[in-house]
Amino acid sequence: MKKKKNRKFNISMRTFLIVSELLLTVLVITGVAIGIIYFTGRVSSQNLLDETEKQAERLADQIALHHFQLQSEKNTLDADISETAFLAQGRILVVDRDYRIRKDTFSFQQNTHIISENVMAVMNGEKKKVCWIRNSYAEVLLPIVDEDREIIGVIVSTASTKQIETSHSTIVKYTLIVSGIALAIALIAILSLSGISVRGLRSMNRRIAYISEGNLEEKLPEKGFRETRYLAKNYNGVISQLADIDHSRQEFVSDVSHELKTPITSMKVLAESLLQNENASTEDYREFMSDIVDEIDRETKIINDLLALVKTDKQNAVMNYSEVNINQLIDVIMRRVTPLAKARNIELTYESYREVTAMVDEVKLSLVISNLVENAIKYNVDNGWVRITLNADHKYFYIKVADSGVGIPEDEKDRVFERFYRVSKDRSRETGGTGLGLAIARSAINAHGGTIRLYSESGKGTTFTVRLPLSREMDPDQDETGEISEDSGEKRSEDQ
């Protein structure tokens, strides 16, 4: 399959707005102008036909009333016909029942007979009237009807279209002038408005360039259009997060440097003490070497935590899925941490509501559960308790780790999952923590497509709830809330 090429626009947003808006304006103005020209022409032509028909009806009634006596002392019908034709700059024919032309204002066919399909159709009543415009003339054919509603003749009236053509030309000229003026005004407005539209973006771009040089304390002003305000707000949020991450990394480097340096310093001191003590006994050597081994273990733990964090990161994680019995996995972890709990007389209980088998990465999930349980023991009070529960529904399985420990302050809850962050640095050093355990756990859970939730009150213990899909095909977004289903049979209050 061919890869789609990324199309890049080498024009500015302002140029794009100007061109697109100008094109749209030209199309609209052109359409309006064409519409005006077309409809005014149609209206003028129809008005000419209506006026010609009106005059023809008047003359037809007079002709029928005087029984084709066009010239007599009692009427001036002949002169009226000639005057009407003159004013219309056209021609009028009066045809009797025998198709003889009784009146021709041009006198070309006076007293001759006319053979015309339209005249015959009107004379025979096949057509009530004939109206059209052709050859620069508007033509109307109407029947002449007597008192008995019998057709006794036909009047053919034509009118020149020169007058409406002149008027229409004037309308076209002024329409084009007005359209040109409107287009010029629109162009000025488009240039001004496009400049105003991108002014905020240009200012933001300059500030972003300044921020990109490392000035993370600088913030974009949240003003201007709504979209610009939203963009500035979101960008400021990203910058704040980057600043926090940068601060956390600097703090982490400082802390880890201290943590890594302390065991090395201790080992150096121990080794130098042995070298300077020429009379050191075997027991002294054993004691000193035991202390060196402890420092090496401490160093190894820090390094292993750093490696585990990298390996569980969702972007870098290589998942080795297999079908794992979760009940047995937790049993193994429970046996491993039991000595740690007994050392502080902490009651460690595990309750499983059903057998659970899921497609997971056993190593990474074991790391998650171990971190949560070990934290629950380390940050607990003496003679406290830790309870682990396991349940599942048809889509997910749930692991809950609750303790009676010191809890987490309200203002710290949102940050405990951040990399390199520790609630209490002194307490973490005392327990051997590096501030990476929860970050490792969340990364591993995210790699599985699961969620982790925290419930805690300072001094009243902490509860972590993990939800993971039973199979790899499970869509983790099916339940965006991440809440445990009602049939899981678990409530925090029951465990505490």
CSV table of C-alpha atoms in Angstrom, one decimal:
chain,number,residue,atom,x,y,z
A,1,MET,CA,0.0,0.0,0.0
A,2,LYS,CA,1.2,3.5,-0.8
A,3,LYS,CA,1.9,5.8,2.1
A,4,LYS,CA,-0.1,9.0,2.1
A,5,LYS,CA,2.1,12.0,1.7
A,6,ASN,CA,1.8,14.8,4.3
A,7,ARG,CA,0.8,17.9,2.4
A,8,LYS,CA,2.4,21.0,3.7
A,9,PHE,CA,1.1,24.5,3.0
A,10,ASN,CA,3.8,27.0,2.4
A,11,ILE,CA,1.5,30.0,2.7
A,12,SER,CA,0.5,31.9,5.8
A,13,MET,CA,-2.9,31.7,7.5
A,14,ARG,CA,-3.5,35.4,6.6
A,15,THR,CA,-2.8,34.8,2.9
A,16,PHE,CA,-5.1,31.7,3.0
A,17,LEU,CA,-7.9,33.7,4.7
A,18,ILE,CA,-7.5,36.6,2.2
A,19,VAL,CA,-7.5,34.4,-0.9
A,20,SER,CA,-10.4,32.2,0.3
A,21,GLU,CA,-12.5,35.1,1.6
A,22,LEU,CA,-11.8,37.1,-1.5
A,23,LEU,CA,-12.7,34.2,-3.8
A,24,LEU,CA,-15.9,33.7,-1.9
A,25,THR,CA,-16.8,37.4,-2.0
A,26,VAL,CA,-16.1,37.5,-5.8
A,27,LEU,CA,-18.4,34.5,-6.3
A,28,VAL,CA,-21.1,36.0,-4.1
A,29,ILE,CA,-20.9,39.5,-5.7
A,30,THR,CA,-20.8,38.0,-9.2
A,31,GLY,CA,-23.7,35.7,-8.5
A,32,VAL,CA,-25.7,38.7,-7.2
A,33,ALA,CA,-24.8,40.9,-10.1
A,34,ILE,CA,-25.7,38.2,-12.6
A,35,GLY,CA,-29.0,37.6,-10.8
A,36,ILE,CA,-29.8,41.3,-10.8
A,37,ILE,CA,-29.0,41.6,-14.5
A,38,TYR,CA,-30.9,38.5,-15.5
A,39,PHE,CA,-34.1,39.2,-13.4
A,40,THR,CA,-34.3,42.8,-14.3
A,41,GLY,CA,-34.1,41.8,-18.0
A,42,ARG,CA,-36.8,39.2,-17.5
A,43,VAL,CA,-39.0,41.7,-15.5
A,44,SER,CA,-38.5,44.4,-18.2
A,45,SER,CA,-39.4,42.0,-21.0
A,46,GLN,CA,-42.5,40.8,-19.1
A,47,ASN,CA,-43.6,44.3,-18.4
A,48,LEU,CA,-43.3,45.2,-22.1
A,49,LEU,CA,-45.4,42.1,-23.0
A,50,ASP,CA,-48.0,43.0,-20.4
A,51,GLU,CA,-48.2,46.6,-21.6
A,52,THR,CA,-48.4,45.5,-25.2
A,53,GLU,CA,-51.2,43.0,-24.3
A,54,LYS,CA,-53.0,45.6,-22.3
A,55,GLN,CA,-53.1,48.1,-25.2
A,56,ALA,CA,-54.0,45.3,-27.6
A,57,GLU,CA,-57.0,44.3,-25.4
A,58,ARG,CA,-58.2,47.9,-25.3
A,59,LEU,CA,-58.0,48.3,-29.1
A,60,ALA,CA,-59.6,44.9,-29.7
A,61,ASP,CA,-62.6,45.9,-27.5
A,62,GLN,CA,-62.9,49.2,-29.5
A,63,ILE,CA,-62.7,47.4,-32.9
A,64,ALA,CA,-65.4,44.9,-31.8
A,65,LEU,CA,-67.6,47.7,-30.5
A,66,HIS,CA,-67.5,49.6,-33.8
A,67,HIS,CA,-67.7,46.4,-36.0
A,68,PHE,CA,-64.4,47.2,-37.8
A,69,GLN,CA,-65.5,50.7,-38.6
A,70,LEU,CA,-62.1,52.1,-38.1
A,71,GLN,CA,-62.7,55.4,-39.9
A,72,SER,CA,-65.9,57.3,-39.2
A,73,GLU,CA,-67.1,60.6,-37.8
A,74,LYS,CA,-68.2,58.8,-34.6
A,75,ASN,CA,-64.7,57.5,-33.6
A,76,THR,CA,-61.0,58.1,-34.0
A,77,LEU,CA,-60.2,54.4,-33.8
A,78,ASP,CA,-57.8,54.5,-36.8
A,79,ALA,CA,-55.8,57.3,-35.3
A,80,ASP,CA,-55.8,55.7,-31.9
A,81,ILE,CA,-54.3,52.5,-33.4
A,82,SER,CA,-51.7,54.4,-35.3
A,83,GLU,CA,-50.8,56.5,-32.2
A,84,THR,CA,-50.5,53.3,-30.1
A,85,ALA,CA,-48.1,51.7,-32.6
A,86,PHE,CA,-46.1,54.9,-32.8
A,87,LEU,CA,-45.7,55.2,-29.1
A,88,ALA,CA,-44.6,51.5,-28.9
A,89,GLN,CA,-42.2,52.0,-31.8
A,90,GLY,CA,-43.9,49.0,-33.3
A,91,ARG,CA,-46.6,47.8,-35.7
A,92,ILE,CA,-50.3,46.9,-35.4
A,93,LEU,CA,-52.3,44.7,-37.8
A,94,VAL,CA,-56.1,44.3,-37.6
A,95,VAL,CA,-57.3,41.1,-39.3
A,96,ASP,CA,-61.0,40.3,-39.9
A,97,ARG,CA,-62.7,37.0,-40.0
A,98,ASP,CA,-61.7,36.5,-43.7
A,99,TYR,CA,-58.0,36.9,-42.8
A,100,ARG,CA,-58.0,40.3,-44.6
A,101,ILE,CA,-55.8,42.9,-43.1
A,102,ARG,CA,-58.1,45.8,-42.4
A,103,LYS,CA,-55.5,48.0,-40.8
A,104,ASP,CA,-51.6,48.0,-41.1
A,105,THR,CA,-49.9,50.9,-39.4
A,106,PHE,CA,-47.0,50.4,-41.7
A,107,SER,CA,-49.4,50.3,-44.7
A,108,PHE,CA,-47.4,47.5,-46.3
A,109,GLN,CA,-50.1,44.9,-46.3
A,110,GLN,CA,-53.2,47.0,-46.1
A,111,ASN,CA,-56.3,45.1,-47.5
A,112,THR,CA,-54.2,42.0,-48.3
A,113,HIS,CA,-54.7,38.6,-46.8
A,114,ILE,CA,-52.5,37.1,-44.2
A,115,ILE,CA,-51.6,33.5,-43.9
A,116,SER,CA,-50.0,32.8,-40.4
A,117,GLU,CA,-50.2,29.7,-38.2
A,118,ASN,CA,-50.5,31.8,-35.1
A,119,VAL,CA,-53.2,34.0,-36.5
A,120,MET,CA,-55.2,31.0,-37.6
A,121,ALA,CA,-54.8,29.3,-34.2
A,122,VAL,CA,-56.1,32.4,-32.4
A,123,MET,CA,-58.9,32.9,-35.0
A,124,ASN,CA,-60.1,29.4,-34.6
A,125,GLY,CA,-59.9,29.6,-30.8
A,126,GLU,CA,-57.1,27.0,-30.5
A,127,LYS,CA,-55.1,29.6,-28.6
A,128,LYS,CA,-56.4,32.3,-26.4
A,129,LYS,CA,-53.5,34.5,-27.1
A,130,VAL,CA,-49.9,34.4,-28.4
A,131,CYS,CA,-47.2,36.4,-26.6
A,132,TRP,CA,-43.5,36.3,-27.2
A,133,ILE,CA,-40.4,38.4,-27.8
A,134,ARG,CA,-38.4,37.8,-31.0
A,135,ASN,CA,-36.1,39.8,-33.3
A,136,SER,CA,-36.0,42.8,-31.0
A,137,TYR,CA,-39.8,43.0,-30.8
A,138,ALA,CA,-42.5,42.0,-28.4
A,139,GLU,CA,-45.4,40.5,-30.2
A,140,VAL,CA,-49.0,39.9,-28.9
A,141,LEU,CA,-51.8,38.2,-30.8
A,142,LEU,CA,-55.3,38.5,-29.4
A,143,PRO,CA,-58.8,37.6,-30.7
A,144,ILE,CA,-61.4,40.3,-31.4
A,145,VAL,CA,-64.6,39.1,-29.8
A,146,ASP,CA,-68.2,40.5,-30.4
A,147,GLU,CA,-71.1,40.8,-28.1
A,148,ASP,CA,-72.0,37.1,-28.6
A,149,ARG,CA,-68.5,36.0,-27.6
A,150,GLU,CA,-67.8,35.1,-31.2
A,151,ILE,CA,-64.3,35.6,-32.6
A,152,ILE,CA,-64.6,38.1,-35.5
A,153,GLY,CA,-61.0,38.9,-36.0
A,154,VAL,CA,-57.4,39.1,-34.6
A,155,ILE,CA,-55.3,42.0,-33.6
A,156,VAL,CA,-51.5,41.6,-34.0
A,157,SER,CA,-49.6,44.2,-31.9
A,158,THR,CA,-45.8,44.5,-31.8
A,159,ALA,CA,-43.6,46.8,-29.7
A,160,SER,CA,-39.9,47.5,-30.0
A,161,THR,CA,-37.5,46.3,-27.3
A,162,LYS,CA,-35.0,49.0,-27.9
A,163,GLN,CA,-36.3,51.1,-24.9
A,164,ILE,CA,-36.0,48.2,-22.4
A,165,GLU,CA,-32.6,47.2,-24.0
A,166,THR,CA,-31.4,50.7,-23.3
A,167,SER,CA,-32.7,50.6,-19.8
A,168,HIS,CA,-31.2,47.2,-19.3
A,169,SER,CA,-27.8,48.3,-20.5
A,170,THR,CA,-28.0,51.1,-18.0
A,171,ILE,CA,-28.8,48.7,-15.2
A,172,VAL,CA,-26.0,46.4,-16.3
A,173,LYS,CA,-23.5,49.3,-16.2
A,174,TYR,CA,-24.5,50.5,-12.8
A,175,THR,CA,-24.7,46.9,-11.5
A,176,LEU,CA,-21.1,46.4,-12.6
A,177,ILE,CA,-20.0,49.7,-11.0
A,178,VAL,CA,-21.7,48.9,-7.7
A,179,SER,CA,-20.3,45.4,-7.8
A,180,GLY,CA,-16.8,46.8,-8.3
A,181,ILE,CA,-17.2,49.2,-5.5
A,182,ALA,CA,-18.6,46.4,-3.2
A,183,LEU,CA,-15.6,44.2,-4.2
A,184,ALA,CA,-13.1,47.0,-3.3
A,185,ILE,CA,-14.8,47.6,0.0
A,186,ALA,CA,-14.9,43.9,0.7
A,187,LEU,CA,-11.2,43.6,-0.1
A,188,ILE,CA,-10.3,46.4,2.3
A,189,ALA,CA,-12.5,44.7,5.0
A,190,ILE,CA,-11.0,41.3,4.3
A,191,LEU,CA,-7.4,42.7,4.6
A,192,SER,CA,-8.3,44.4,7.9
A,193,LEU,CA,-10.2,41.5,9.4
A,194,SER,CA,-7.7,38.9,8.4
A,195,GLY,CA,-5.0,41.0,10.0
A,196,ILE,CA,-7.0,41.3,13.2
A,197,SER,CA,-7.7,37.5,13.1
A,198,VAL,CA,-4.1,36.4,13.0
A,199,ARG,CA,-2.7,39.3,15.1
A,200,GLY,CA,-3.2,37.2,18.3
A,201,LEU,CA,-1.6,34.1,16.7
A,202,ARG,CA,1.4,36.2,15.6
A,203,SER,CA,1.9,37.5,19.1
A,204,MET,CA,1.5,34.0,20.5
A,205,ASN,CA,4.1,32.7,18.0
A,206,ARG,CA,6.6,35.3,19.1
A,207,ARG,CA,6.1,34.4,22.7
A,208,ILE,CA,6.2,30.7,22.0
A,209,ALA,CA,9.6,31.2,20.2
A,210,TYR,CA,10.8,33.0,23.4
A,211,ILE,CA,9.4,30.2,25.6
A,212,SER,CA,11.1,27.6,23.5
A,213,GLU,CA,14.4,29.0,24.4
A,214,GLY,CA,13.9,27.7,27.9
A,215,ASN,CA,11.9,30.4,29.5
A,216,LEU,CA,9.2,28.1,30.9
A,217,GLU,CA,8.1,30.7,33.5
A,218,GLU,CA,6.7,32.8,30.6
A,219,LYS,CA,3.0,32.4,30.0
A,220,LEU,CA,0.8,33.3,27.0
A,221,PRO,CA,-1.9,36.0,27.7
A,222,GLU,CA,-5.3,34.4,27.6
A,223,LYS,CA,-7.1,37.1,25.6
A,224,GLY,CA,-8.5,37.7,22.2
A,225,PHE,CA,-10.8,35.4,20.3
A,226,ARG,CA,-12.3,32.4,22.1
A,227,GLU,CA,-10.2,30.0,20.0
A,228,THR,CA,-7.1,32.0,20.8
A,229,ARG,CA,-7.9,32.0,24.5
A,230,TYR,CA,-8.4,28.3,24.5
A,231,LEU,CA,-5.2,27.8,22.7
A,232,ALA,CA,-3.3,30.0,25.1
A,233,LYS,CA,-4.9,28.3,28.1
A,234,ASN,CA,-4.0,24.8,26.8
A,235,TYR,CA,-0.5,25.8,25.9
A,236,ASN,CA,0.0,27.4,29.3
A,237,GLY,CA,-1.2,24.1,30.9
A,238,VAL,CA,1.3,22.2,28.8
A,239,ILE,CA,4.1,24.6,29.7
A,240,SER,CA,3.2,24.3,33.4
A,241,GLN,CA,3.3,20.5,33.1
A,242,LEU,CA,6.7,20.7,31.4
A,243,ALA,CA,8.0,23.1,34.1
A,244,ASP,CA,6.8,20.7,36.7
A,245,ILE,CA,8.4,17.8,34.9
A,246,ASP,CA,11.6,19.7,34.5
A,247,HIS,CA,11.6,20.6,38.1
A,248,SER,CA,10.9,17.0,39.1
A,249,ARG,CA,13.7,15.7,36.9
A,250,GLN,CA,16.1,18.1,38.4
A,251,GLU,CA,15.0,17.1,41.8
A,252,PHE,CA,15.2,13.5,40.9
A,253,VAL,CA,18.7,13.9,39.5
A,254,SER,CA,19.7,15.5,42.7
A,255,ASP,CA,18.0,12.9,44.9
A,256,VAL,CA,19.3,9.9,42.9
A,257,SER,CA,22.7,11.4,42.8
A,258,HIS,CA,22.6,11.5,46.5
A,259,GLU,CA,21.1,8.0,46.8
A,260,LEU,CA,23.7,6.6,44.4
A,261,LYS,CA,26.6,8.5,46.0
A,262,THR,CA,25.7,7.5,49.6
A,263,PRO,CA,26.2,3.7,49.2
A,264,ILE,CA,29.5,4.3,47.2
A,265,THR,CA,30.7,6.6,50.0
A,266,SER,CA,29.8,4.1,52.6
A,267,MET,CA,31.6,1.3,50.8
A,268,LYS,CA,34.7,3.4,50.3
A,269,VAL,CA,34.8,4.3,54.0
A,270,LEU,CA,34.4,0.6,55.0
A,271,ALA,CA,37.0,-0.5,52.5
A,272,GLU,CA,39.5,2.2,53.7
A,273,SER,CA,38.9,1.3,57.3
A,274,LEU,CA,39.8,-2.3,56.5
A,275,LEU,CA,42.9,-1.3,54.7
A,276,GLN,CA,44.1,1.1,57.5
A,277,ASN,CA,43.4,-1.5,60.2
A,278,GLU,CA,46.3,-3.9,59.8
A,279,ASN,CA,45.3,-5.9,62.9
A,280,ALA,CA,41.6,-6.5,61.7
A,281,SER,CA,40.3,-9.9,62.6
A,282,THR,CA,38.3,-12.2,60.5
A,283,GLU,CA,35.1,-11.2,62.3
A,284,ASP,CA,35.9,-7.6,61.5
A,285,TYR,CA,36.3,-8.5,57.8
A,286,ARG,CA,33.0,-10.3,57.9
A,287,GLU,CA,31.2,-7.4,59.5
A,288,PHE,CA,32.6,-4.9,57.2
A,289,MET,CA,31.9,-7.0,54.1
A,290,SER,CA,28.3,-7.6,55.2
A,291,ASP,CA,27.9,-3.8,55.4
A,292,ILE,CA,29.4,-3.4,52.0
A,293,VAL,CA,27.0,-6.1,50.6
A,294,ASP,CA,24.0,-4.2,52.1
A,295,GLU,CA,25.2,-1.0,50.4
A,296,ILE,CA,25.6,-2.8,47.1
A,297,ASP,CA,22.0,-4.2,47.5
A,298,ARG,CA,20.8,-0.7,48.1
A,299,GLU,CA,22.6,0.6,45.0
A,300,THR,CA,21.2,-2.3,43.0
A,301,LYS,CA,17.6,-1.5,44.0
A,302,ILE,CA,17.9,2.0,42.9
A,303,ILE,CA,19.3,1.0,39.5
A,304,ASN,CA,16.7,-1.8,39.1
A,305,ASP,CA,13.9,0.7,39.8
A,306,LEU,CA,15.2,3.0,37.1
A,307,LEU,CA,15.4,0.2,34.6
A,308,ALA,CA,12.0,-1.1,35.5
A,309,LEU,CA,10.5,2.4,34.9
A,310,VAL,CA,12.0,2.5,31.4
A,311,LYS,CA,10.8,-1.0,30.6
A,312,THR,CA,7.2,-0.4,31.8
A,313,ASP,CA,6.8,2.8,30.0
A,314,LYS,CA,3.9,2.3,27.6
A,315,GLN,CA,5.7,3.7,24.6
A,316,ASN,CA,8.7,1.5,25.1
A,317,ALA,CA,7.1,-1.5,26.8
A,318,VAL,CA,7.5,-4.9,25.1
A,319,MET,CA,4.5,-7.0,26.3
A,320,ASN,CA,4.9,-10.7,26.7
A,321,TYR,CA,1.3,-11.8,27.1
A,322,SER,CA,0.4,-15.2,28.4
A,323,GLU,CA,-2.5,-16.8,30.2
A,324,VAL,CA,-1.9,-16.3,33.9
A,325,ASN,CA,-3.8,-17.5,36.9
A,326,ILE,CA,-4.1,-14.3,38.9
A,327,ASN,CA,-5.0,-16.1,42.1
A,328,GLN,CA,-1.8,-18.1,42.1
A,329,LEU,CA,0.2,-15.0,41.2
A,330,ILE,CA,-1.1,-13.1,44.2
A,331,ASP,CA,-0.4,-16.1,46.4
A,332,VAL,CA,3.2,-16.2,45.4
A,333,ILE,CA,3.6,-12.4,46.1
A,334,MET,CA,1.8,-12.8,49.5
A,335,ARG,CA,4.3,-15.5,50.6
A,336,ARG,CA,7.2,-13.3,49.5
A,337,VAL,CA,6.1,-10.2,51.5
A,338,THR,CA,4.8,-12.1,54.6
A,339,PRO,CA,8.2,-11.8,56.4
A,340,LEU,CA,8.2,-8.1,55.8
A,341,ALA,CA,4.7,-7.8,57.4
A,342,LYS,CA,5.5,-10.1,60.3
A,343,ALA,CA,8.5,-7.9,61.2
A,344,ARG,CA,6.1,-5.1,62.1
A,345,ASN,CA,3.3,-7.3,63.3
A,346,ILE,CA,1.0,-6.2,60.4
A,347,GLU,CA,-1.9,-8.4,59.6
A,348,LEU,CA,-1.8,-9.4,55.9
A,349,THR,CA,-5.0,-10.9,54.5
A,350,TYR,CA,-6.0,-12.0,50.9
A,351,GLU,CA,-9.5,-12.7,49.8
A,352,SER,CA,-10.5,-13.9,46.3
A,353,TYR,CA,-14.1,-13.9,45.2
A,354,ARG,CA,-13.5,-16.2,42.2
A,355,GLU,CA,-10.9,-17.9,40.1
A,356,VAL,CA,-9.5,-15.4,37.6
A,357,THR,CA,-7.4,-16.2,34.5
A,358,ALA,CA,-6.3,-13.4,32.2
A,359,MET,CA,-4.0,-12.6,29.3
A,360,VAL,CA,-1.3,-10.4,30.9
A,361,ASP,CA,2.4,-9.9,31.1
A,362,GLU,CA,3.1,-11.9,34.2
A,363,VAL,CA,6.4,-10.1,35.1
A,364,LYS,CA,5.0,-6.6,34.8
A,365,LEU,CA,1.8,-7.4,36.6
A,366,SER,CA,3.8,-9.1,39.4
A,367,LEU,CA,5.8,-5.9,39.6
A,368,VAL,CA,2.6,-3.8,40.0
A,369,ILE,CA,1.1,-6.0,42.7
A,370,SER,CA,4.4,-6.3,44.6
A,371,ASN,CA,4.9,-2.5,44.6
A,372,LEU,CA,1.4,-1.8,45.9
A,373,VAL,CA,1.6,-4.5,48.6
A,374,GLU,CA,5.1,-3.6,49.7
A,375,ASN,CA,4.1,0.1,49.9
A,376,ALA,CA,1.1,-0.8,52.0
A,377,ILE,CA,3.4,-2.6,54.4
A,378,LYS,CA,6.2,0.0,54.4
A,379,TYR,CA,4.0,3.0,54.9
A,380,ASN,CA,1.8,1.4,57.5
A,381,VAL,CA,1.7,1.7,61.2
A,382,ASP,CA,3.0,-1.0,63.5
A,383,ASN,CA,0.3,-3.6,64.4
A,384,GLY,CA,-1.8,-2.4,61.4
A,385,TRP,CA,-3.4,-4.4,58.6
A,386,VAL,CA,-3.2,-4.8,54.8
A,387,ARG,CA,-6.0,-6.4,52.8
A,388,ILE,CA,-5.8,-7.6,49.2
A,389,THR,CA,-9.0,-8.6,47.3
A,390,LEU,CA,-9.5,-10.1,43.8
A,391,ASN,CA,-12.7,-10.1,41.8
A,392,ALA,CA,-13.8,-10.1,38.2
A,393,ASP,CA,-16.8,-9.6,35.9
A,394,HIS,CA,-17.2,-10.7,32.2
A,395,LYS,CA,-14.8,-7.9,30.9
A,396,TYR,CA,-12.3,-7.0,33.7
A,397,PHE,CA,-10.7,-8.2,36.8
A,398,TYR,CA,-10.1,-6.0,39.8
A,399,ILE,CA,-7.3,-6.0,42.5
A,400,LYS,CA,-7.8,-3.9,45.6
A,401,VAL,CA,-5.0,-3.2,48.1
A,402,ALA,CA,-6.1,-1.4,51.2
A,403,ASP,CA,-4.1,-0.6,54.3
A,404,SER,CA,-4.4,1.1,57.7
A,405,GLY,CA,-1.3,3.2,57.2
A,406,VAL,CA,-0.4,6.9,57.4
A,407,GLY,CA,-2.5,7.8,54.3
A,408,ILE,CA,-1.8,10.5,51.7
A,409,PRO,CA,-2.6,14.2,52.2
A,410,GLU,CA,-5.3,15.6,49.9
A,411,ASP,CA,-3.0,18.0,48.1
A,412,GLU,CA,-0.6,15.1,47.3
A,413,LYS,CA,-3.0,12.7,45.7
A,414,ASP,CA,-2.8,14.1,42.2
A,415,ARG,CA,1.0,13.8,42.2
A,416,VAL,CA,1.8,10.4,43.8
A,417,PHE,CA,1.8,8.7,40.3
A,418,GLU,CA,4.2,11.2,38.8
A,419,ARG,CA,7.7,9.9,38.0
A,420,PHE,CA,10.4,10.9,40.5
A,421,TYR,CA,7.8,12.3,43.0
A,422,ARG,CA,7.8,11.3,46.7
A,423,VAL,CA,5.3,12.4,49.3
A,424,SER,CA,7.9,12.5,52.0
A,425,LYS,CA,11.6,12.4,51.0
A,426,ASP,CA,12.7,11.6,54.6
A,427,ARG,CA,10.2,8.8,55.0
A,428,SER,CA,11.1,7.4,51.6
A,429,ARG,CA,14.8,7.3,52.5
A,430,GLU,CA,14.0,5.5,55.8
A,431,THR,CA,12.0,2.8,54.0
A,432,GLY,CA,14.5,2.6,51.1
A,433,GLY,CA,12.1,4.1,48.5
A,434,THR,CA,13.2,6.0,45.4
A,435,GLY,CA,9.8,7.6,44.5
A,436,LEU,CA,9.5,5.4,41.4
A,437,GLY,CA,7.3,2.5,42.7
A,438,LEU,CA,3.8,4.0,41.8
A,439,ALA,CA,5.1,5.5,38.6
A,440,ILE,CA,6.3,2.0,37.6
A,441,ALA,CA,3.0,0.5,38.6
A,442,ARG,CA,1.0,3.0,36.6
A,443,SER,CA,3.2,2.6,33.5
A,444,ALA,CA,2.7,-1.2,33.6
A,445,ILE,CA,-1.0,-0.9,34.1
A,446,ASN,CA,-1.3,1.6,31.2
A,447,ALA,CA,0.7,-0.8,29.0
A,448,HIS,CA,-2.0,-3.4,29.8
A,449,GLY,CA,-4.8,-1.0,28.9
A,450,GLY,CA,-6.0,-0.8,32.5
A,451,THR,CA,-6.6,1.9,35.1
A,452,ILE,CA,-5.6,2.5,38.7
A,453,ARG,CA,-7.5,4.6,41.2
A,454,LEU,CA,-6.5,6.0,44.6
A,455,TYR,CA,-8.6,6.5,47.7
A,456,SER,CA,-6.9,7.9,50.8
A,457,GLU,CA,-7.2,10.2,53.8
A,458,SER,CA,-4.3,11.4,55.8
A,459,GLY,CA,-4.0,9.2,58.9
A,460,LYS,CA,-6.8,6.9,57.8
A,461,GLY,CA,-5.0,4.6,55.4
A,462,THR,CA,-4.9,4.2,51.6
A,463,THR,CA,-6.7,2.0,49.1
A,464,PHE,CA,-5.5,1.4,45.5
A,465,THR,CA,-7.9,-0.2,43.0
A,466,VAL,CA,-6.6,-1.7,39.8
A,467,ARG,CA,-8.8,-2.6,36.8
A,468,LEU,CA,-7.4,-4.7,34.0
A,469,PRO,CA,-9.0,-6.3,30.9
A,470,LEU,CA,-9.3,-10.1,31.0
A,471,SER,CA,-8.2,-10.4,27.4
A,472,ARG,CA,-6.0,-8.5,25.0
A,473,GLU,CA,-8.9,-7.8,22.7
A,474,MET,CA,-10.8,-5.9,25.4
A,475,ASP,CA,-11.2,-2.2,24.5
A,476,PRO,CA,-10.0,-0.2,27.6
A,477,ASP,CA,-12.1,2.7,26.5
A,478,GLN,CA,-15.4,0.9,26.9
A,479,ASP,CA,-15.8,2.2,30.4
A,480,GLU,CA,-14.1,5.6,30.6
A,481,THR,CA,-15.0,6.2,34.2
A,482,GLY,CA,-12.7,3.4,35.4
A,483,GLU,CA,-15.2,2.5,38.2
A,484,ILE,CA,-15.7,-1.0,39.4
A,485,SER,CA,-18.9,-2.6,38.4
A,486,GLU,CA,-21.6,-3.2,41.0
A,487,ASP,CA,-21.3,-7.0,40.6
A,488,SER,CA,-17.7,-6.9,41.7
A,489,GLY,CA,-18.9,-7.3,45.2
A,490,GLU,CA,-16.5,-4.8,46.5
A,491,LYS,CA,-17.0,-1.7,48.6
A,492,ARG,CA,-14.3,0.3,50.3
A,493,SER,CA,-16.3,0.6,53.4
A,494,GLU,CA,-16.6,-3.2,53.8
A,495,ASP,CA,-12.8,-3.6,53.6
A,496,GLN,CA,-12.2,-1.0,56.2
